[in-house]
XYZ file of C-alpha atoms in Angstrom:
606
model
C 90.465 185.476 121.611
C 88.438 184.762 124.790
C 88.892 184.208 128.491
C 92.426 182.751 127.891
C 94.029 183.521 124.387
C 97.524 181.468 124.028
C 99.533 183.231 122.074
C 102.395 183.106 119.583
C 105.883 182.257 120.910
C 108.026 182.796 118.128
C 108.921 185.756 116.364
C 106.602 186.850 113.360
C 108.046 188.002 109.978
C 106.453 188.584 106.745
C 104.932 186.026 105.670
C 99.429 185.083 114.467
C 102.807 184.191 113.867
C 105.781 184.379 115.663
C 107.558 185.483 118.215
C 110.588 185.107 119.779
C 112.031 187.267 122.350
C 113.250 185.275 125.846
C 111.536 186.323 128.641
C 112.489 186.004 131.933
C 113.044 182.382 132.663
C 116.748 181.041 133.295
C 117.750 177.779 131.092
C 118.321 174.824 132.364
C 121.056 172.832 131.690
C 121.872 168.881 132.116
C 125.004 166.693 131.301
C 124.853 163.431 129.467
C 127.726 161.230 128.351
C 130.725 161.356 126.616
C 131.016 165.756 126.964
C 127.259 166.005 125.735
C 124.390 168.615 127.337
C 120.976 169.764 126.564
C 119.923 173.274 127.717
C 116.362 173.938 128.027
C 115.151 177.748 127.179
C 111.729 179.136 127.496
C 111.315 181.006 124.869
C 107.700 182.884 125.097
C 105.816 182.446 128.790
C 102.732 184.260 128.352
C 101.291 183.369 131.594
C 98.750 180.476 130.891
C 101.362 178.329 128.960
C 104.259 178.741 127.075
C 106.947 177.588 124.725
C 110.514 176.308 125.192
C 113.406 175.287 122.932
C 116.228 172.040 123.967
C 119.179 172.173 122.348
C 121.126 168.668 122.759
C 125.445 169.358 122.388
C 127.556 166.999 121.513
C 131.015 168.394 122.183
C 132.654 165.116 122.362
C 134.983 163.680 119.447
C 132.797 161.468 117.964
C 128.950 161.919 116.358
C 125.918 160.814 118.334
C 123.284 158.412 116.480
C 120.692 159.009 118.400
C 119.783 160.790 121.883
C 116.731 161.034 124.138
C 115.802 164.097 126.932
C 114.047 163.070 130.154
C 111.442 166.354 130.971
C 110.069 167.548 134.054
C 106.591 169.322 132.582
C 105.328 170.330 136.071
C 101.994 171.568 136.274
C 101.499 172.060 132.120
C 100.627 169.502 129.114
C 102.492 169.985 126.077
C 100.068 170.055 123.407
C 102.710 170.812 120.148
C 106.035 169.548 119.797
C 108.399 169.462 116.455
C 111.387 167.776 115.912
C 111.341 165.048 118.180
C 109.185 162.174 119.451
C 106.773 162.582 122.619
C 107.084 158.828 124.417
C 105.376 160.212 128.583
C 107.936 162.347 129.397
C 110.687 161.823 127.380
C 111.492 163.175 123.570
C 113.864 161.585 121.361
C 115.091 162.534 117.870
C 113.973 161.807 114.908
C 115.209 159.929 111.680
C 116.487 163.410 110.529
C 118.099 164.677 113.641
C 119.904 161.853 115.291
C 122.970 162.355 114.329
C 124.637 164.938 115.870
C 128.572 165.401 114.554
C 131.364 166.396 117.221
C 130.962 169.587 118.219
C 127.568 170.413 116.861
C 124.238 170.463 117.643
C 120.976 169.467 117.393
C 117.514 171.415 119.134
C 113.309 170.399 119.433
C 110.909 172.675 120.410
C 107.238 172.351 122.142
C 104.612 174.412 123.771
C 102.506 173.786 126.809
C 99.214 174.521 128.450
C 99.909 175.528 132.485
C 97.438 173.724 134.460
C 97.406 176.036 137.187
C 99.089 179.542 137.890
C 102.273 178.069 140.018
C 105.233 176.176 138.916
C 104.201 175.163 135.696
C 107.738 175.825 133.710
C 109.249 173.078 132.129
C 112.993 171.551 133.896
C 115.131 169.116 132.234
C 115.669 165.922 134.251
C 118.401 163.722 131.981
C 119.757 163.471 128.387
C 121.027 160.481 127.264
C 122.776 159.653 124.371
C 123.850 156.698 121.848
C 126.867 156.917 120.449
C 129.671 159.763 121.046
C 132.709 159.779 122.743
C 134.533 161.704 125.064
C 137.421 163.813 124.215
C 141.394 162.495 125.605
C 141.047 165.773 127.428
C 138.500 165.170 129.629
C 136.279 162.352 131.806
C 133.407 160.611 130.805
C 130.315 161.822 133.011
C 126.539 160.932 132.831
C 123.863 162.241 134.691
C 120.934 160.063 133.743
C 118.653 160.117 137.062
C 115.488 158.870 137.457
C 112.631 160.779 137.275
C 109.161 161.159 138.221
C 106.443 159.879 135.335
C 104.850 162.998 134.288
C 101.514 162.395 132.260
C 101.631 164.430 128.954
C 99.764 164.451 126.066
C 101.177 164.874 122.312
C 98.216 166.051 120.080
C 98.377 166.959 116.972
C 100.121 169.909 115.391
C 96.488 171.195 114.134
C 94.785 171.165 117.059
C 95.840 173.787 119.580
C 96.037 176.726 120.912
C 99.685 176.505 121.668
C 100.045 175.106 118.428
C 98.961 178.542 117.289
C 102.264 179.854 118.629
C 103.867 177.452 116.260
C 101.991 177.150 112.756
C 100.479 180.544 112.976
C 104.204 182.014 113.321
C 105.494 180.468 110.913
C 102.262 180.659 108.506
C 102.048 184.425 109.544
C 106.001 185.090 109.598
C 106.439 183.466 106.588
C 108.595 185.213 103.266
C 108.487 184.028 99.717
C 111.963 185.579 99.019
C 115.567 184.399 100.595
C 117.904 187.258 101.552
C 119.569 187.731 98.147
C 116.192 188.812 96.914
C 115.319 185.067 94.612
C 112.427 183.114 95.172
C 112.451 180.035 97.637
C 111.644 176.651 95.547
C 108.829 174.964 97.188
C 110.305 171.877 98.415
C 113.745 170.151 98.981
C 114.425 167.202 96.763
C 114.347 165.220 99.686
C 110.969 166.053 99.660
C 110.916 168.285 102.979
C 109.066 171.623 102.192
C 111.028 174.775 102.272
C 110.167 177.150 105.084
C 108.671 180.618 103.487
C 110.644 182.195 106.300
C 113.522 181.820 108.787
C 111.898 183.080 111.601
C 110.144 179.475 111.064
C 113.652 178.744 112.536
C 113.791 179.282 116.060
C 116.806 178.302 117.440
C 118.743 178.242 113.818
C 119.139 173.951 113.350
C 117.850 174.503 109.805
C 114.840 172.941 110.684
C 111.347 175.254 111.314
C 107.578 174.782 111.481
C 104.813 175.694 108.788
C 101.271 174.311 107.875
C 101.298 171.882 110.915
C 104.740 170.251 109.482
C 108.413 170.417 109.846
C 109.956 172.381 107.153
C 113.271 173.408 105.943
C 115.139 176.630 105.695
C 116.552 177.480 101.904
C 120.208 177.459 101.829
C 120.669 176.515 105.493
C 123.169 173.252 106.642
C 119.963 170.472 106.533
C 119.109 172.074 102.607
C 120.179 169.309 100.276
C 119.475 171.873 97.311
C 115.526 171.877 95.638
C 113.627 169.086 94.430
C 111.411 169.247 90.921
C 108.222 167.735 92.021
C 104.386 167.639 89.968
C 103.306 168.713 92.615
C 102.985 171.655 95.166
C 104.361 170.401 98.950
C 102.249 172.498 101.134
C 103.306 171.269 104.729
C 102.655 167.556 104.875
C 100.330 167.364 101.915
C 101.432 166.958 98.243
C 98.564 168.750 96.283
C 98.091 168.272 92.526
C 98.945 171.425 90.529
C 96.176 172.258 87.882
C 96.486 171.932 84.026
C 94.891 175.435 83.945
C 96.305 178.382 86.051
C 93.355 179.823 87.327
C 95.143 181.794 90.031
C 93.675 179.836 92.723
C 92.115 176.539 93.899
C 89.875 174.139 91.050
C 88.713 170.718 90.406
C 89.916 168.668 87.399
C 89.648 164.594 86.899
C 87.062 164.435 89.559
C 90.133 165.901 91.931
C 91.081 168.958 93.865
C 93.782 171.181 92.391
C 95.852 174.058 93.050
C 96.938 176.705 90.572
C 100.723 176.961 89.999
C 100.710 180.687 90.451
C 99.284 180.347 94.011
C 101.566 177.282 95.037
C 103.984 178.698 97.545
C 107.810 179.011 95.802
C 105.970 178.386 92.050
C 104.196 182.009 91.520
C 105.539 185.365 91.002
C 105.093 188.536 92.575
C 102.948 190.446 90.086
C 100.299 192.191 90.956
C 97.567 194.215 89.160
C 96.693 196.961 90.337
C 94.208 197.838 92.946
C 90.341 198.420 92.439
C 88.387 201.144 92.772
C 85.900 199.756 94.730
C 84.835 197.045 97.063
C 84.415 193.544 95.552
C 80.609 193.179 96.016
C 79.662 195.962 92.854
C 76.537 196.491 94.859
C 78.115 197.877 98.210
C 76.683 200.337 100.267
C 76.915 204.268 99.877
C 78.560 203.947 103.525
C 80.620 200.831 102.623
C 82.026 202.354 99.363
C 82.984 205.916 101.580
C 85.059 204.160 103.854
C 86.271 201.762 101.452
C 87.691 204.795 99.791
C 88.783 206.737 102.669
C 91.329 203.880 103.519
C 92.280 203.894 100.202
C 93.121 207.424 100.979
C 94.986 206.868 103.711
C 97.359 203.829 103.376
C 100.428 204.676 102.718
C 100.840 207.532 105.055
C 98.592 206.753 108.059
C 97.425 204.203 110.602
C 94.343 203.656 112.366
C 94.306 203.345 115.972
C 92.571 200.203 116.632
C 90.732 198.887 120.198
C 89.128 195.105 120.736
C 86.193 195.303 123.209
C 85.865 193.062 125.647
C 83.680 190.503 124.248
C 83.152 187.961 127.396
C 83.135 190.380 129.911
C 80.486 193.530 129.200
C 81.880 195.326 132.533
C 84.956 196.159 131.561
C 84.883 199.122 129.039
C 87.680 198.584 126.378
C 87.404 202.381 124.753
C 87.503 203.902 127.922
C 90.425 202.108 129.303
C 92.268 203.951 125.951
C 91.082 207.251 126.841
C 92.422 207.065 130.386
C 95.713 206.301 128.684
C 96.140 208.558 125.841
C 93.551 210.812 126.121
C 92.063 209.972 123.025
C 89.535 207.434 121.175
C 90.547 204.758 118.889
C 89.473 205.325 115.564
C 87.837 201.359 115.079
C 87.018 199.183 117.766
C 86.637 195.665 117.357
C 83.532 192.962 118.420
C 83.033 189.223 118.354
C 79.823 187.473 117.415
C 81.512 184.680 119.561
C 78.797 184.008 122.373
C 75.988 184.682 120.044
C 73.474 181.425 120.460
C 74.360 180.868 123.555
C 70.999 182.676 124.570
C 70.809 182.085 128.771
C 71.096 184.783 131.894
C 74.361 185.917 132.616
C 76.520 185.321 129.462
C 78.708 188.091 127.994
C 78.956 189.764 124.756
C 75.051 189.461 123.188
C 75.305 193.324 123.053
C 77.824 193.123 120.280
C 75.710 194.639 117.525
C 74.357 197.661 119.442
C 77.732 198.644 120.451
C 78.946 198.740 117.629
C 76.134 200.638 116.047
C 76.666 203.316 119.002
C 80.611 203.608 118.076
C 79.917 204.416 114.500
C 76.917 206.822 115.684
C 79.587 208.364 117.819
C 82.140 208.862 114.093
C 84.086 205.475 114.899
C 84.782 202.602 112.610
C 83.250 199.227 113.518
C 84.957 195.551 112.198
C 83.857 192.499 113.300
C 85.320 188.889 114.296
C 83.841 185.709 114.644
C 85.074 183.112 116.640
C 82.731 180.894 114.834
C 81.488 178.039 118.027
C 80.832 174.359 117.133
C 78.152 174.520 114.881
C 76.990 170.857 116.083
C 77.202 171.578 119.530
C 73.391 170.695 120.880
C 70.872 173.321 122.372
C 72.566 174.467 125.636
C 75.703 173.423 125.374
C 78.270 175.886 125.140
C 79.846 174.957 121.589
C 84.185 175.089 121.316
C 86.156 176.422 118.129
C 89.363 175.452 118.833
C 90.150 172.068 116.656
C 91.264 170.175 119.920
C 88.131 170.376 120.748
C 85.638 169.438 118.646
C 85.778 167.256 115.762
C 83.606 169.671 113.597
C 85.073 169.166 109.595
C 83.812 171.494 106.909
C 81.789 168.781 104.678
C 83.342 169.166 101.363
C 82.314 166.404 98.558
C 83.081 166.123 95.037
C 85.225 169.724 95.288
C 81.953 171.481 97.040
C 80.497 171.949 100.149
C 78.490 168.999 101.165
C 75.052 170.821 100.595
C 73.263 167.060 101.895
C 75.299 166.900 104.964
C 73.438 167.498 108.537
C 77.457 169.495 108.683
C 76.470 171.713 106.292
C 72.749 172.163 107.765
C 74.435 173.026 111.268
C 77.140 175.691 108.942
C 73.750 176.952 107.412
C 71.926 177.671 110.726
C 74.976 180.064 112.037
C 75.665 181.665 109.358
C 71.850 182.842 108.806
C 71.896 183.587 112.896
C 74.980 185.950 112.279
C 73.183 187.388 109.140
C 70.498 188.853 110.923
C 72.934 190.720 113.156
C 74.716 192.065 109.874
C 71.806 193.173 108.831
C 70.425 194.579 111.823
C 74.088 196.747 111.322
C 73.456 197.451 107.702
C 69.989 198.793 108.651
C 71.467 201.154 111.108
C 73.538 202.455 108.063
C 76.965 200.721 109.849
C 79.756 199.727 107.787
C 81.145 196.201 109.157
C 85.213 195.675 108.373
C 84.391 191.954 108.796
C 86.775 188.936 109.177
C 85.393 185.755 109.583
C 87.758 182.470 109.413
C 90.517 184.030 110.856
C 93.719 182.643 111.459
C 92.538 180.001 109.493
C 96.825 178.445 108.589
C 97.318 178.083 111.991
C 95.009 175.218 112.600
C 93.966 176.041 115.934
C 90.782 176.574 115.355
C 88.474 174.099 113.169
C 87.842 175.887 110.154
C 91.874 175.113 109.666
C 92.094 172.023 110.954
C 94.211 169.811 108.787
C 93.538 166.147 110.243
C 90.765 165.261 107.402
C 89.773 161.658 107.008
C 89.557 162.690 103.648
C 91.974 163.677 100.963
C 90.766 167.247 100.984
C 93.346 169.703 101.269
C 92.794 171.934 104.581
C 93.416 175.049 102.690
C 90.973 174.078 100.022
C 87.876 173.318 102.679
C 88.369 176.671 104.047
C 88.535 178.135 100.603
C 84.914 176.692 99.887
C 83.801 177.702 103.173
C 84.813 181.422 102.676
C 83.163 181.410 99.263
C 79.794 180.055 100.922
C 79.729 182.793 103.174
C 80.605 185.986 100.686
C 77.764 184.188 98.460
C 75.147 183.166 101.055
C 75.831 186.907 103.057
C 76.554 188.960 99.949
C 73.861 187.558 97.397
C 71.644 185.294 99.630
C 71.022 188.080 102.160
C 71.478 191.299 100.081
C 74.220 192.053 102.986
C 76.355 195.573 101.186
C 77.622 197.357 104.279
C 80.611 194.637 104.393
C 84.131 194.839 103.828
C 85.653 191.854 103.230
C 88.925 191.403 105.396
C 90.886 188.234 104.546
C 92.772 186.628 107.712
C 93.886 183.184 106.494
C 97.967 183.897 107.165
C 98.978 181.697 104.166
C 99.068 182.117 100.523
C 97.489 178.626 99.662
C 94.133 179.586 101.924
C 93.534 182.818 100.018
C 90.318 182.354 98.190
C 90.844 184.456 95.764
C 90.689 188.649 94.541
C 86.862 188.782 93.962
C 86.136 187.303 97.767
C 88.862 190.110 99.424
C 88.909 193.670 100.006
C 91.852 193.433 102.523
C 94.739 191.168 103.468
C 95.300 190.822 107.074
C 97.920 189.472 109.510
C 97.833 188.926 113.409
C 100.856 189.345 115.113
C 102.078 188.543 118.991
C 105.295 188.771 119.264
C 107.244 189.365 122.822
C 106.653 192.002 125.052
C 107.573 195.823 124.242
C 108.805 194.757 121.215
C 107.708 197.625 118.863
C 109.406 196.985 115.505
C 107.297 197.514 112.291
C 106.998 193.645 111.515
C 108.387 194.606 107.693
C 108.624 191.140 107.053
C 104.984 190.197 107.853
C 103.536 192.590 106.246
C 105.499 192.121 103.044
C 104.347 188.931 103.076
C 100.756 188.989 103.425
C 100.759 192.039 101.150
C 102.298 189.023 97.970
C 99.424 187.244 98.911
C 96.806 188.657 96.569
C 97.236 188.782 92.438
C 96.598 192.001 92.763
C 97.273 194.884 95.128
C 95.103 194.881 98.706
C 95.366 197.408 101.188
C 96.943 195.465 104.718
C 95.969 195.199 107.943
C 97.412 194.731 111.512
C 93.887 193.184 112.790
C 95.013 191.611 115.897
C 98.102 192.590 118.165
C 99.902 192.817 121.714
C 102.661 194.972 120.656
C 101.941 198.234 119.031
C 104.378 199.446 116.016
C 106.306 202.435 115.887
C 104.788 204.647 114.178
C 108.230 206.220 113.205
C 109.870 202.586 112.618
C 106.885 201.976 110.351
C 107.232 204.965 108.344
C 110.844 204.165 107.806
C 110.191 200.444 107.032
C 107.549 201.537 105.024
C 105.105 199.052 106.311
C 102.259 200.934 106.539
C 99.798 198.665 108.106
C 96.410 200.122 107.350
C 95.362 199.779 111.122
C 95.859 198.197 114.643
C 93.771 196.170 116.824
C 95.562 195.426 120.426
C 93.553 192.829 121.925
C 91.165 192.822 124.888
C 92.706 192.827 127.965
C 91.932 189.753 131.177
C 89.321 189.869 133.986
C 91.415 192.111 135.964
C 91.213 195.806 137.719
C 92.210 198.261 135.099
C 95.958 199.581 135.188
C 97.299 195.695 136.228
C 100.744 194.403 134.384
C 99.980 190.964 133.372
C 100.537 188.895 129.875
C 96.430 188.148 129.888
C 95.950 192.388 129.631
C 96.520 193.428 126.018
C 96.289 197.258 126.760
C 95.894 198.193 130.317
C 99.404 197.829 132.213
C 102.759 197.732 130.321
C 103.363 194.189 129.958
C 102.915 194.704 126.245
C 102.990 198.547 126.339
C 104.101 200.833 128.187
C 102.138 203.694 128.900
C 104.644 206.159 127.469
C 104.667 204.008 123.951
C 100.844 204.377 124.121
C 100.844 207.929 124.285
C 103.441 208.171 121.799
C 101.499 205.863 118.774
C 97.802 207.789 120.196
C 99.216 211.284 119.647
C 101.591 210.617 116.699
C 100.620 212.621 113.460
C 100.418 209.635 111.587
C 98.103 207.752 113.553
C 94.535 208.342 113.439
C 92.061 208.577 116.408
C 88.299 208.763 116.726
C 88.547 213.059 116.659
C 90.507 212.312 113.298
C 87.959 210.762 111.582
C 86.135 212.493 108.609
C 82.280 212.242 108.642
C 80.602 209.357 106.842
C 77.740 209.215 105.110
C-alpha cells in the first residue's frame, strides 16, 4: 500500500479479495420502457474511489434483447468494469447478457477512481431498452433524458488499482469446492471458466470476476453444465496442460505448460505433510527458531500483526497500538518500497534499521516490497501499479530473458534490496519476507496479464519468484528468510520448495470481523503439501473467538498503515487508528485475547 491504497470492494472468501458489505450510499433508481428499471448500488466506497453494482429489471411481459444505461460518473474515472461495454458514459450488455426474460434480471458492475474528495459517487441518468413490452396492467413510460458527456476511461481489467477490488476478490475469495462438498470443473462447455467461488458473484446474475475475466458460477442459472477441454481455462487464457504432472508449471515442444494437478477444477486436495524445516536447508539458527516456533503455534494462536508507516516516518505505527490496547504487536511490517529513490525528504529509507530495532526489542520483523518500475530512469520516481508502467517480466524460450536490458533493470533491484537483507541477516534478524504480492490481482506489474506474448501471466511471475529465491538464497548466501507466498491463486504458486507460507490479503467492509473461513481454506489447498497460513495484509481484524470456532487459524495479522492524518481520526484511508475498520473496543478485545499473541508474549530468540 502507499499514500492511497484502493481497496477490495467485494466480499473475500476462501479462495486482496473481496468484499461486499453496502455502505452508506442510497441506490439510485431510473425507469426505462415498457415496466423496465436499473438501480444503481454502491457497493464498497472506501473514500478515494469505489465500486457500484446496476441491476437492469425487466418486469414487463415480454424479454429484452438488448439494453443500454446512461451514467453520471461525477468527479471519478472508472478504471474496471465487467459485464457490459464502456462506450463515454454509457454501458450496454453484452452478447451474454442481453436478453433479459419477463420478470428477471440482468446486473454489471465497475469501480472508480474519485478525482477529488466531493461528489464523486456515481448517479444513473437513463436506461434504455430494445425489446420488451409492457404489461395490459399498466402504461408504457420512458425516462430517457439527455445527459451531460462525462469523459471516462475503460482500461483494462489488469491494470488497476480498483481492479484490485475486482480480480484480487475473486482470486483471493476464491473456493475449489461447490457447497455439496465436489470439486468445481474448470470450465463450462461453452467455454466460460467456472468461478472458484461465489463470492466472485456479487449481485447473484451467475456471472462473477476472476483472473482479469468474466467467469461463471457452478450450478448457477447461466451454467450450461461443464465442458471437457485439453486444456486448463485460467481466466481468458487457454493454457496447455503438460504430458508430465510435475505439480506445477514446465516447458514441453518448445511451449509453456501447466501441470494438471495445479490447473484450477483438475487437481485434488492431497497434501503431504508439512516439513520440518524451512525450504532453504541452509537457513539460519534464528530463521529455523522462529520457523519452528510458528509451527508451534498454528493451530491454537495468532500473532498480532502492525504495518509501519512506510511513506510517512512521523507517524509511529507501534505506538499508535499501544495507545489502543496497551500492548505491542508481536510482528510489525516494512516496505522496501521507496528504496532508490535516494533524494532529501523522501520517506521510508529507514526501513532496515527499524526493523532491526523491533526484533532487538523481542518482536518479529516481515517484509514487503512494493517492487517500483525497475526501468524508471535516475530520478524519476518509478510506479508499480500495471496502469502505469508498461514494465513486462522478459520471459523467452520458458526463462527469464537473461539478454534483455528488462532483465538487467530486474537484476539491479533485486541486488539493491539484497544488500538490505543482508545488512538484516548480519544483525542476526529473521525477515518473514513476501515479495510479488498480490500478484492474481493484476494491479500491480509483476501480474499484469496484457503480454504481447503468449506467455501465461501466472507463468512469468512463476519464473520471476524462482529468480529471486535463487539469486537471494544461493547467489547472495541470504538464510535469515522465510519465504511467504502472496500470489492469491493456485495457478501463480511456484511451487513447495520456493514456499514456507501461504498467504492471503483480505479487505473486506468495515467492522466486519468474521474469520474469512472460506479464504483461508482456500489458500491453505494451494500448496501439495501442508503450509502454515497467513493473514498478511488486513482492515478488518478477525474474531479471535469466531476464528477458533471456524477453525481458521490464520497464523498472524497485519492491519495496514493508517493515512496522513492526526492519530485517533475515523476515516477509510486509517487502517488502525479510529474505528472505521475497528472499533476500539474490538481492538482491545483481539490485543488482550488469550489466543492472540503480543510483543510481551513472545519467547526469546536466538
Amino acid at each position: 500500500m502507499i499514500e492511497t491504497r484502493y481497496r477490495p470492494a467485494w466480499r473475500v472468501a476462501l479462495g486482496c479479495a473481496l468484499f461486499g458489505s453496502a455502505l452508506s450510499a442510497a441506490a439510485n433508481t431510473v425507469s426505462g420502457p415498457n415496466q423496465t428499471s436499473a438501480t444503481l448500488s454502491i457497493q464498497n466506497d472506501w473514500g478515494s474511489g469505489y465500486c457500484a453494482s446496476v441491476s437492469v429489471d425487466n418486469s414487463g411481459s415480454a424479454a429484452l434483447t438488448g439494453w443500454q444505461v446512461t451514467l453520471h460518473t461525477n468527479n471519478s474515472d472508472i478504471n474496471n468494469l465487467w459485464n457490459g461495454q464502456l462506450n463515454g458514459n454509457s454501458v450496454t450488455n453484452m452478447d451474454y447478457n442481453g436478453h433479459v426474460s419477463a420478470g428477471s434480471n440482468t446486473s454489471f458492475g465497475f469501480c472508480a477512481t474519485a478525482n477529488g474528495s466531493e461528489a464523486y459517487l456515481p448517479e444513473l441518468v437513463a436506461l434504455q431498452v430494445d425489446g420488451g413490452a409492457a404489461s395490459s396492467s399498466s402504461s408504457s413510460s420512458s425516462s430517457v433524458s439527455s445527459a451531460s458527456s462525462v469523459s471516462s476511461s475503460s482500461e483494462s481489467s489488469s491494470s488497476s488499482v480498483s481492479s484490485s477490488s475486482v480480480s484480487s476478490s475473486s482470486s483471493s475469495s476464491s473456493s475449489s469446492s461447490s457447497a455439496g462438498g465436489d470439486m468445481i470443473p474448470n470450465a463450462t462447455s461453452s467455454g466460460w471458466p467456472y468461478c472458484r467461488s461465489s463470492d466472485s458473484d456479487p449481485d447473484g446474475d451467475g456471472w462473477g470476476w476472476e483472473n482479469s475475466h468474466s467467469c461463471i458460477v457452478y450450478g448457477s442459472q447461466p451454467d450450461p453444465g461443464p465442458g471437457d477441454f485439453p486444456y486448463c481455462q485460467i481466466g481468458a487464457e487457454e493454457i496447455t496442460l503438460c504430458a508430465t504432472d510435475n505439480g506445477s508449471w514446465g516447458s514441453e515442444d518448445g511451449g509453456v505448460c501447466l501441470s494438471r494437478s495445479m490447473c484450477p477444477g483438475m487437481g485434488t486436495n492431497d497434501q503431504s505433510a508439512m516439513r520440518d524445516l524451512p525450504v532453504n536447508p541452509d537457513a539460519s539458527a534464528s530463521a529455523v527458531a522462529v520457523y519452528d516456533y510458528l509451527q508451534s503455534i498454528w493451530g491454537s494462536y495468532m500473532l498480532s500483526g502492525q504495518m509501519d508507516q512506510t511513506w510517512q516516518d512521523a507517524i509511529d505505527q507501534t505506538q499508535r497500538v499501544i495507545n489502543d490496547t496497551g500492548r505491542a504487536p508481536a510482528m510489525m511490517g516494512y516496505d522496501f518500497m521507496n528504496y532508490g529513490l535516494y533524494w532529501n525528504g523522501i520517506s521510508g529509507l529507514t526501513q532496515t534499521e527499524e526493523a532491526i530495532e523491533y526484533w532487538n526489542q523481542g518482536g518479529l520483523v516481515s517484509f514487503t516490497w512494493h517492487w517500483r518500475d525497475p526501468k524508471a530512469a535516475e530520478g524519476v520516481i518509478g510506479e508499480f501499479y500495471t496502469e502505469d508502467t508498461d514494465f513486462v517480466i522478459p520471459v523467452v524460450n520458458g526463462e527469464l530473458d537473461t539478454a534483455s536490458e528488462s532483465f538487467a533493470n530486474i537484476e539491479a533491484d533485486v541486488d539493491m534490496i539484497a544488500a538490505e537483507l543482508q545488512r538484516l541477516e548480519d544483525a542476526g534478524v529473521p525477515v518473514l519476507w513476501r515479495p510479488l504480492h498480490e500478484a492474481s490481482g493484476g494491479w500491480f506489474w509483476w501480474g499484469r496479464t496484457d503480454r504481447a506474448d503468449d506467455v501465461p501471466a501466472a507463468y512469468a511471475q512463476v519464473v520471476l519468484w524462482r529468480y529471486l529465491y535463487e539469486r537471494l538464497t544461493n547467489h547472495y548466501g541470504l538464510d535469515n528468510l522465510i519465504w511467504v507466498w502472496n500470489g492469491q491463486g493456485g495457478a501463480w504458486y511456484p511451487g513447495d520448495e520456493y514456499v514456507d507460507i501461504v498467504s492471503h490479503d483480505i479487505y473486506d467492509g468495515q467492522q466486519n470481523y468474521e474469520s474469512q473461513i472460506d479464504v483461508y481454506e482456500l489458500t491453505a489447498a494451494y500448496p501439495h503439501e501442508v503450509k502454515m497460513v497467513a493473514l498478511s495484509e488486513n482492515s478488518n481484524i478477525p474474531d479471535p473467538d469466531q476464528m477458533a470456532a471456524d477453525g481458521a487459524w490464520w497464523l498472524w495479522f497485519m492491519v495496514w498503515n493508517d493515512g496522513d492524518t492526526a492519530e485517533g481520526v475515523t476515516s477509510s484511508s486509517n487502517f488502525w487508528t479510529g474505528e472505521y475498520f475497528n472499533t476500539n473496543a474490538h481492538k482491545s478485545h483481539v490485543y488482550n485475547h488469550e489466543w492472540v499473541i503480543t510483543l510481551d508474549e513472545l519467547p526469546d530468540f536466538p
